[in-house]
């Protein structure tokens, strides 16, 4: 789960297994969220 600059919270239900484990983010780290155009992503408010 991460907080956006505007204060919204975003939670990932399925982690990306294709990324390296080295440097895994932890609390307080700045992260970048992205996904492929053909990925199945559901955003709710």
CSV table of C-alpha atoms in Angstrom, one decimal:
chain,number,residue,atom,x,y,z
A,1,UNK,CA,0.0,0.0,0.0
A,2,UNK,CA,1.3,3.5,-0.8
A,3,UNK,CA,0.1,7.0,-0.4
A,4,UNK,CA,0.0,9.4,-3.4
A,5,UNK,CA,1.0,13.1,-3.0
A,6,UNK,CA,-2.7,14.1,-2.9
A,7,UNK,CA,-3.2,11.7,0.0
A,8,UNK,CA,-5.0,8.8,-1.8
A,9,UNK,CA,-4.0,5.3,-0.7
A,10,UNK,CA,-3.2,2.7,-3.4
A,11,UNK,CA,-3.0,-1.0,-2.6
A,12,UNK,CA,-1.7,-3.7,-4.9
A,13,UNK,CA,-3.6,-7.0,-4.7
A,14,UNK,CA,-1.0,-9.0,-6.7
A,15,UNK,CA,2.6,-8.1,-6.7
A,16,UNK,CA,4.7,-8.0,-9.8
A,17,UNK,CA,6.8,-11.3,-9.7
A,18,UNK,CA,8.9,-10.2,-12.8
A,19,UNK,CA,10.9,-7.6,-10.9
A,20,UNK,CA,14.1,-8.0,-9.0
A,21,UNK,CA,13.8,-8.6,-5.3
A,22,UNK,CA,16.9,-6.5,-4.6
A,23,UNK,CA,15.9,-3.0,-3.5
A,24,UNK,CA,12.3,-3.9,-2.6
A,25,UNK,CA,10.6,-0.7,-1.3
A,26,UNK,CA,9.8,-0.4,2.4
A,27,UNK,CA,7.7,2.1,4.5
A,28,UNK,CA,8.6,5.7,3.7
A,29,UNK,CA,10.3,5.0,0.4
A,30,UNK,CA,9.3,6.9,-2.8
A,31,UNK,CA,7.9,4.5,-5.4
A,32,UNK,CA,6.6,4.8,-9.0
A,33,UNK,CA,3.4,3.0,-10.0
A,34,UNK,CA,2.9,1.9,-13.6
A,35,UNK,CA,1.4,-0.9,-15.6
A,36,UNK,CA,1.1,-2.0,-19.3
A,37,UNK,CA,-1.8,-0.7,-21.4
A,38,UNK,CA,-3.1,-4.2,-21.8
A,39,UNK,CA,-2.9,-5.1,-18.1
A,40,UNK,CA,-6.1,-5.8,-16.2
A,41,UNK,CA,-6.2,-3.0,-13.6
A,42,UNK,CA,-9.2,-2.0,-11.6
A,43,UNK,CA,-9.2,1.4,-9.9
A,44,UNK,CA,-11.9,2.3,-7.4
A,45,UNK,CA,-12.6,5.4,-5.3
